Short mmCIF file of C-alpha atoms and ligand atoms in Angstrom, two decimals:
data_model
loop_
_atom_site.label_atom_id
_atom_site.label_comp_id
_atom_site.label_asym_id
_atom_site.label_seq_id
_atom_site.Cartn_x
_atom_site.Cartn_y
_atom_site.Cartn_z
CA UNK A 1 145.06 170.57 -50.79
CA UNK A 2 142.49 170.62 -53.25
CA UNK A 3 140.81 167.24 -54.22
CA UNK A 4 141.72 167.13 -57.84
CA UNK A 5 140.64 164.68 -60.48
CA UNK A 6 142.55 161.59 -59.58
CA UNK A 7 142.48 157.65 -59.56
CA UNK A 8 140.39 156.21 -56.93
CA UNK A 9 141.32 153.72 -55.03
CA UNK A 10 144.39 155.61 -53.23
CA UNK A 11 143.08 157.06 -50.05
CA UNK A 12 145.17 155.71 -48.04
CA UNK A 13 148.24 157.29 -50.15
CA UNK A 14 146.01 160.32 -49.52
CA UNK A 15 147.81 162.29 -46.87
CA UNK A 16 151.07 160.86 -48.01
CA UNK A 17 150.37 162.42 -51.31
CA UNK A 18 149.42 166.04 -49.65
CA UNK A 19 152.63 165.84 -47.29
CA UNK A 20 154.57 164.80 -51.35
CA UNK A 21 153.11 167.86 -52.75
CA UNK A 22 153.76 170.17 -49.78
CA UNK A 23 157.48 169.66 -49.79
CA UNK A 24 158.20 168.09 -53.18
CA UNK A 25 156.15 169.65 -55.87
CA UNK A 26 157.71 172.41 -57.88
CA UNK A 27 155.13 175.42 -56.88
CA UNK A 28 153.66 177.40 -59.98
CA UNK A 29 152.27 180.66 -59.85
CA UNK A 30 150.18 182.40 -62.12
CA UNK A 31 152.56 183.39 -64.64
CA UNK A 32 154.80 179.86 -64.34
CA UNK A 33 154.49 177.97 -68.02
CA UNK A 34 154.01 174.37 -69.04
CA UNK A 35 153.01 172.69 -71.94
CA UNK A 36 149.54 170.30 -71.98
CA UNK A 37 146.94 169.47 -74.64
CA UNK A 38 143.57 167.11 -74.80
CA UNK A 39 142.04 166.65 -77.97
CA UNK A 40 140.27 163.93 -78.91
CA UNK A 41 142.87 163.33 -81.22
CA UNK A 42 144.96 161.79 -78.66
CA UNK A 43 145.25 158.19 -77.99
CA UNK A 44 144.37 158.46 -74.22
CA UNK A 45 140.97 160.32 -75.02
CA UNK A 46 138.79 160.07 -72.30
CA UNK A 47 140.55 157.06 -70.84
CA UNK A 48 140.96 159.42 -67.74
CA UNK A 49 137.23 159.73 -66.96
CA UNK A 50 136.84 156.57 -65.27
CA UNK A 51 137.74 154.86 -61.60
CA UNK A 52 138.05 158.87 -60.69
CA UNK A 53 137.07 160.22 -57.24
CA UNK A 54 135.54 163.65 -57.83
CA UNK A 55 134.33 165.97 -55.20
CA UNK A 56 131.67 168.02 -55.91
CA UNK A 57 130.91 171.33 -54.44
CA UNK A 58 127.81 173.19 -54.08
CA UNK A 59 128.43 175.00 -57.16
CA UNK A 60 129.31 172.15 -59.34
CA UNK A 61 125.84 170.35 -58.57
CA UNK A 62 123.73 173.29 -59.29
CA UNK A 63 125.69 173.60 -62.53
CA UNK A 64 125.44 170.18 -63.41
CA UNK A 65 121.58 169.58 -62.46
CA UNK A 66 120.78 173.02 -64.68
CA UNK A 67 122.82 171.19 -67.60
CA UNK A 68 120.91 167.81 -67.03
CA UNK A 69 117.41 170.02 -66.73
CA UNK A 70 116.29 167.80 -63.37
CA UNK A 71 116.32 169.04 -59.92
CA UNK A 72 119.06 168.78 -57.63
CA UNK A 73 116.93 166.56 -55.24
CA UNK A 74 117.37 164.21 -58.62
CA UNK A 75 120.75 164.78 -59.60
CA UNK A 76 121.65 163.64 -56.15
CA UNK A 77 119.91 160.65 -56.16
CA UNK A 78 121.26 159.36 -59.96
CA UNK A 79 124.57 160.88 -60.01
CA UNK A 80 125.88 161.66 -56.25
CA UNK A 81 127.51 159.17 -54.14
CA UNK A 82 127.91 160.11 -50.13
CA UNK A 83 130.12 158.76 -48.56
CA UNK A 84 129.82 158.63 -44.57
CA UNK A 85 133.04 158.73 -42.66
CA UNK A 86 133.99 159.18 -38.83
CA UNK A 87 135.94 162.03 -38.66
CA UNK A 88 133.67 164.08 -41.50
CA UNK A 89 132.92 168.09 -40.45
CA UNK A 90 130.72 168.44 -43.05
CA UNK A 91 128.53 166.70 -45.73
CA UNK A 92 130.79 165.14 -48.83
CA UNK A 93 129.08 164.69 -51.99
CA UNK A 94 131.05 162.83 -54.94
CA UNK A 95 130.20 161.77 -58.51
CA UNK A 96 128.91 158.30 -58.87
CA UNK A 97 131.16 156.14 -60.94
CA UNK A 98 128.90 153.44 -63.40
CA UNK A 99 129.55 150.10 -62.17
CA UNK A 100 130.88 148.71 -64.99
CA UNK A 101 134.13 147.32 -65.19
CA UNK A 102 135.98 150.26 -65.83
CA UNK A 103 134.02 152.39 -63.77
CA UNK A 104 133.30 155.02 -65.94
CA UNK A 105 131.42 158.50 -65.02
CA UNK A 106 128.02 158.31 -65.68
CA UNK A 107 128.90 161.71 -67.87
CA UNK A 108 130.68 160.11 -70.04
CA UNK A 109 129.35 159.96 -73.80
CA UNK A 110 130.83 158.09 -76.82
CA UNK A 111 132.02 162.12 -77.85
CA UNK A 112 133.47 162.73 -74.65
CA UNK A 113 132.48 164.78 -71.92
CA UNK A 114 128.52 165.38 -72.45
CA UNK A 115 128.53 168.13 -69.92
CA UNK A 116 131.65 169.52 -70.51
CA UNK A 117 130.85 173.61 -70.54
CA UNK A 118 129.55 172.19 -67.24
CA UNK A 119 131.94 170.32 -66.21
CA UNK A 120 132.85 169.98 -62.37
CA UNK A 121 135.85 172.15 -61.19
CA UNK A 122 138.67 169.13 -60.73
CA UNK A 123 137.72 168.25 -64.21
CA UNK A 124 138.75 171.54 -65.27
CA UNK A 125 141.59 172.25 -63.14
CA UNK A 126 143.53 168.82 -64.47
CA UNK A 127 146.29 168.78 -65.01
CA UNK A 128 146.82 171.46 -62.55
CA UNK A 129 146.64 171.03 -58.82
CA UNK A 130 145.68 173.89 -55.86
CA UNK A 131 147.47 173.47 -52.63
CA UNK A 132 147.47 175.48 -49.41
CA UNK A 133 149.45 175.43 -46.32
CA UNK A 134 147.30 174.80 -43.66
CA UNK A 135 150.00 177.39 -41.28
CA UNK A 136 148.22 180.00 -40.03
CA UNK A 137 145.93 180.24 -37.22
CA UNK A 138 142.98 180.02 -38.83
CA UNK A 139 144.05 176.50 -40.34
CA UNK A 140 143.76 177.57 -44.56
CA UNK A 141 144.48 180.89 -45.34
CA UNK A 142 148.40 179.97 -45.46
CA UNK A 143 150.55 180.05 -48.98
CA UNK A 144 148.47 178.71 -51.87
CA UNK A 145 149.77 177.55 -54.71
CA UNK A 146 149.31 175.68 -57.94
CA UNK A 147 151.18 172.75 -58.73
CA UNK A 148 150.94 169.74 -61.79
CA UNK A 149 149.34 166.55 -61.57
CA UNK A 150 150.86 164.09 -64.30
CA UNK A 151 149.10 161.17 -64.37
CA UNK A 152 150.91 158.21 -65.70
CA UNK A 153 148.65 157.17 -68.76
CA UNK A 154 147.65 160.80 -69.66
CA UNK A 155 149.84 161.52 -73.01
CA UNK A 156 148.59 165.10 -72.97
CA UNK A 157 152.16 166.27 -71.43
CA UNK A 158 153.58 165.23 -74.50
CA UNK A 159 151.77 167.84 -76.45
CA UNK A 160 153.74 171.13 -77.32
CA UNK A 161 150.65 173.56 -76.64
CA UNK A 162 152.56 176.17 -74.06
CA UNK A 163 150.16 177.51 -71.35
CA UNK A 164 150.87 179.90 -67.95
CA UNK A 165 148.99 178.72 -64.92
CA UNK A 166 146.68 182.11 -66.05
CA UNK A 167 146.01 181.22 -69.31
CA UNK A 168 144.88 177.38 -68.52
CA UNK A 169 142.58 179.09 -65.59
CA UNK A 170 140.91 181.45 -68.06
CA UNK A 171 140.82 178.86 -70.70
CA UNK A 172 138.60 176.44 -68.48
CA UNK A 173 136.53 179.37 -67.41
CA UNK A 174 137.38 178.24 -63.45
CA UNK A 175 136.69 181.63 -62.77
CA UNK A 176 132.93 181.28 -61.31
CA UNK A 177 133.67 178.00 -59.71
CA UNK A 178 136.81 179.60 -57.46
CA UNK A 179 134.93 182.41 -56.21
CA UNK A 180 131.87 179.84 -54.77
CA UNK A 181 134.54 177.20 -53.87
CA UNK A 182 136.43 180.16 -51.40
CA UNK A 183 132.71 180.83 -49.99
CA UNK A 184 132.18 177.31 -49.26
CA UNK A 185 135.59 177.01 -47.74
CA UNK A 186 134.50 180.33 -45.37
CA UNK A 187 131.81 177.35 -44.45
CA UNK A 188 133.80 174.38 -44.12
CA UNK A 189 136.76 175.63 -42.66
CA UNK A 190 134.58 177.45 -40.10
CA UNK A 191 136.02 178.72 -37.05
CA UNK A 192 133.57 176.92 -35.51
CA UNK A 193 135.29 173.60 -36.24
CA UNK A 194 138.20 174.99 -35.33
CA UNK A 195 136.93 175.64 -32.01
CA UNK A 196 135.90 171.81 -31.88
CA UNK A 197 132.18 172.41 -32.64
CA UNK A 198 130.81 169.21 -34.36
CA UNK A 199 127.23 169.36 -36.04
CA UNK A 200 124.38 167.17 -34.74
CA UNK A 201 123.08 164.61 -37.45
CA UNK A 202 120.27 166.87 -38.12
CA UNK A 203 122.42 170.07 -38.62
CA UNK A 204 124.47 167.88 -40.99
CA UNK A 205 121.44 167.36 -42.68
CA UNK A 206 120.14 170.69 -42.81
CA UNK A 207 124.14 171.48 -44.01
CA UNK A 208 123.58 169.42 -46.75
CA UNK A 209 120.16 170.23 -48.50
CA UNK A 210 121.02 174.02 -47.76
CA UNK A 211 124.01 173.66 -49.84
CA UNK A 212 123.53 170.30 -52.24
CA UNK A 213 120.03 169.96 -52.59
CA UNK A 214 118.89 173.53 -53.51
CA UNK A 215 115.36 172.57 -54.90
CA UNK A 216 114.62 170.99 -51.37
CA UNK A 217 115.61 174.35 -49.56
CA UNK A 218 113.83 176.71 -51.81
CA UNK A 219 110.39 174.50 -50.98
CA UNK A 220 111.71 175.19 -47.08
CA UNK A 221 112.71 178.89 -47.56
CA UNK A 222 109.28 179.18 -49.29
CA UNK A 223 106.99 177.05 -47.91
CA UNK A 224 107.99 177.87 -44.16
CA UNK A 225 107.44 180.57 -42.19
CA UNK A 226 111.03 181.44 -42.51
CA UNK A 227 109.92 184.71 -44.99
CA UNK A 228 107.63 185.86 -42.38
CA UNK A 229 110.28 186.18 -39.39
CA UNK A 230 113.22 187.30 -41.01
CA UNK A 231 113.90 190.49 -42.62
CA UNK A 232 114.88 189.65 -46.56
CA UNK A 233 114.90 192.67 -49.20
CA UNK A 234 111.94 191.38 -51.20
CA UNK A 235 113.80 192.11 -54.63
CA UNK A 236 116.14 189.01 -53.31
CA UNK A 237 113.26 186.96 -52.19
CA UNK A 238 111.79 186.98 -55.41
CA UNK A 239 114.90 186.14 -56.98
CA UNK A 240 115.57 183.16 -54.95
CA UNK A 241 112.52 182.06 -56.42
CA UNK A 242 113.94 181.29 -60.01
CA UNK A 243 117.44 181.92 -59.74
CA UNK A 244 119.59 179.04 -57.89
CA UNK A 245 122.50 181.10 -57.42
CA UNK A 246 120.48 183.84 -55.54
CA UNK A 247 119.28 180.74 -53.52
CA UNK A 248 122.49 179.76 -52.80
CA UNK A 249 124.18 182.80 -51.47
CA UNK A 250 120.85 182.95 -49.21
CA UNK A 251 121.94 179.21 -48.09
CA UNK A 252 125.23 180.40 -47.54
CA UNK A 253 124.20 183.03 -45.52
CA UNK A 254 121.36 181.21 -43.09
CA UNK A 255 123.86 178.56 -42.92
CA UNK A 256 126.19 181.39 -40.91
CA UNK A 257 123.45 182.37 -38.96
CA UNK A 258 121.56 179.22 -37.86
CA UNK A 259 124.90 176.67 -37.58
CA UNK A 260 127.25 179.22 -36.28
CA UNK A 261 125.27 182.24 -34.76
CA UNK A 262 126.77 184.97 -37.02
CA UNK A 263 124.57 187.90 -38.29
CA UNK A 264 124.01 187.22 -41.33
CA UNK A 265 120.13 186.95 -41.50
CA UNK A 266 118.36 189.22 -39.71
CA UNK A 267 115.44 188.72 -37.83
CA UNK A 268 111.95 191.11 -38.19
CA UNK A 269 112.35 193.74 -34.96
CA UNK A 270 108.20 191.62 -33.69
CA UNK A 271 109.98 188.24 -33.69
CA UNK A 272 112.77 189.74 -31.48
CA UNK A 273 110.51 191.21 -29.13
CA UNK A 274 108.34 188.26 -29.17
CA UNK A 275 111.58 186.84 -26.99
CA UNK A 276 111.63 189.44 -24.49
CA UNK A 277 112.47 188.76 -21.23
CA UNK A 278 114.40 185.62 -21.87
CA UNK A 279 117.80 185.69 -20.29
CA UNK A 280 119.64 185.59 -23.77
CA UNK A 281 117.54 186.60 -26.93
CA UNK A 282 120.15 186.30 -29.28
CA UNK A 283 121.48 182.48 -28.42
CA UNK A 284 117.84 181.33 -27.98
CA UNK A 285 116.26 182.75 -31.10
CA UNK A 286 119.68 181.61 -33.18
CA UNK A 287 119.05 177.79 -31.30
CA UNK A 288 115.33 178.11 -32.11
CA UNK A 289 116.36 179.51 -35.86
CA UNK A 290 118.21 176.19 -36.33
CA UNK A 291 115.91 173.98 -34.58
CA UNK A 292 113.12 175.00 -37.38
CA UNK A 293 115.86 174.97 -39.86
CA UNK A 294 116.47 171.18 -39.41
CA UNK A 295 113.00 170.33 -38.82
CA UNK A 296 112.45 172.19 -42.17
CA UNK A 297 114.38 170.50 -43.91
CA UNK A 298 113.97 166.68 -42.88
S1 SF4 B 1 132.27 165.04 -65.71
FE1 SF4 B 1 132.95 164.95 -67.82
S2 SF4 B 1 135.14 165.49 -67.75
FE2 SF4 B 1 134.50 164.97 -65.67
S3 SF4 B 1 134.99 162.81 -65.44
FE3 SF4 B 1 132.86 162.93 -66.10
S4 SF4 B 1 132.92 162.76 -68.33
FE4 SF4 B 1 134.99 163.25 -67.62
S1 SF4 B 2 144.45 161.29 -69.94
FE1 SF4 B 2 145.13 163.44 -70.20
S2 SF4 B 2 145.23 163.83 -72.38
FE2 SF4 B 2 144.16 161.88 -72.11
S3 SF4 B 2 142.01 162.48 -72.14
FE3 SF4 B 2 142.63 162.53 -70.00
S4 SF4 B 2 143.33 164.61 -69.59
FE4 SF4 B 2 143.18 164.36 -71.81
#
């Protein structure tokens, strides 16, 4: 289920709430209606962004630390909250709430939203949810489907401004944000986990600035030798350079190769042969590959 914009405070309720919307929730499709509006008209106005838990994906930070004009080594440190818990795959990265009393978002301006044509994706989804079955053997690509979240003090239901599930999704331009969100998923929801493969702390590290912290991986990518031993079409290397989304489909990518030995980066036919005659090229270069990766990227 996706982790839309909701109260914090309910984890626990958490699964209960996923197993609710599973076999409760009416399921809307793309073309299903209902009727929604936010204004700052309404009485509720921005009552909602505050005591939220909001999960941020790759694609929401670089968005947001572009907006904000600092790097995402900074946005991470003012804005981000990390939580650590036992049973976590993968790195989670979360807004910061202020701690003020009502635990407001830091984003938050007297106007509303101050980011809000960068807004993260749960902000845009609401009221809308995204659920998937997890009933398929590869654990997520089961029935998805869209379903609403009506939040008790949100007055926005009582609005008669008819949408389709379509129309809201263009309308919030969600667009950009779905297409990175299913290539993180490819990521997360890695067969390797599936398999039982857990990272080190160091891969989990390396997991997280490759994917959060872009300006720390482009000073690795660049300031390594990583250039020199793999072979990267030098159009794409020079638009890693300046252009965080070129640098993040390379993250994705070395990610593949250097957590989960897949092909996706390819290294320069001298470095291969500089391995000859070790009894498996392939899992000691990827091993060796990760090992600089990390230490890269402490
Ligand atoms: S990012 Fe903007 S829309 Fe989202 S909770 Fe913060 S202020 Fe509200
Ligand atoms: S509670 Fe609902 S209507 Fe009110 S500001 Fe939030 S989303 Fe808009």
């Amino acid at each position: 289920m996706s982790d839309a914009k909701r109260p914090a405070g309910r984890r626990d309720a958490r699964k209960q709430l996923e197993q609710e919307v599973l076999t409760e929730y009416p399921r809307l499709g793309p073309d299903d209606r209902f009727s929604f509006s936010c204004h700052p008209g309404i009485s509720c106005f921005n009552c909602c962004c505050a005591n939220i838990n909001i999960f941020l994906s790759p694609y929401d930070v670089l968005r947001l630390k572009q907006r904000l004009g600092i790097s995402s080594t900074e946005f991470l440190g003012r804005y981000a909250a990390l939580p650590i818990q036992k049973d976590m795959r993968t790195p989670v990265v979360m807004l910061r709430m202020n701690d003020d009393e009502r635990k407001t978002c830091p984003l938050l301006g007297e106007n509303g939203c101050t980011v809000y044509s960068d807004r993260p994706w749960p902000c845009r989804m609401y009221p809308l949810g995204l659920a998937a079955q997890k009933d398929t053997p590869d654990g997520w690509r089961g029935e998805r489907f869209y379903f609403l979240l009506k939040e008790e003090e949100c007055k926005g239901f009582d609005e008669a401004h008819p949408w389709t599930v379509r129309e809201w999704l263009d309308n919030q331009q969600v667009g950009p944000y779905d297409e990175w969100g299913e290539a993180f998923k490819e990521l997360t929801l890695h067969k390797f986990f599936e398999d039982g493969g857990t990272l080190s702390p160091q891969k989990m590290h390396m997991f997280f600035t490759a994917c959060y912290d872009l300006d720390r991986f482009r000073e690795f990518v660049f300031g390594s030798t990583l250039l020199k031993r793999f072979e990267i079409d030098e159009d794409f290397v020079e638009e890693m350079r300046y252009d965080d989304e070129a640098l993040l489909r390379f993250a994705f990518l070395w990610i593949r190769f250097s957590l989960f030995a897949e092909d996706t980066v390819r290294p320069k036919p001298e470095v291969v042969d500089a391995f000859k005659g070790n009894v498996d090229k392939g899992a000691l270069f990827t091993r060796r590959a990760a090992e600089t990766a990390t230490e890269g990227t402490s």
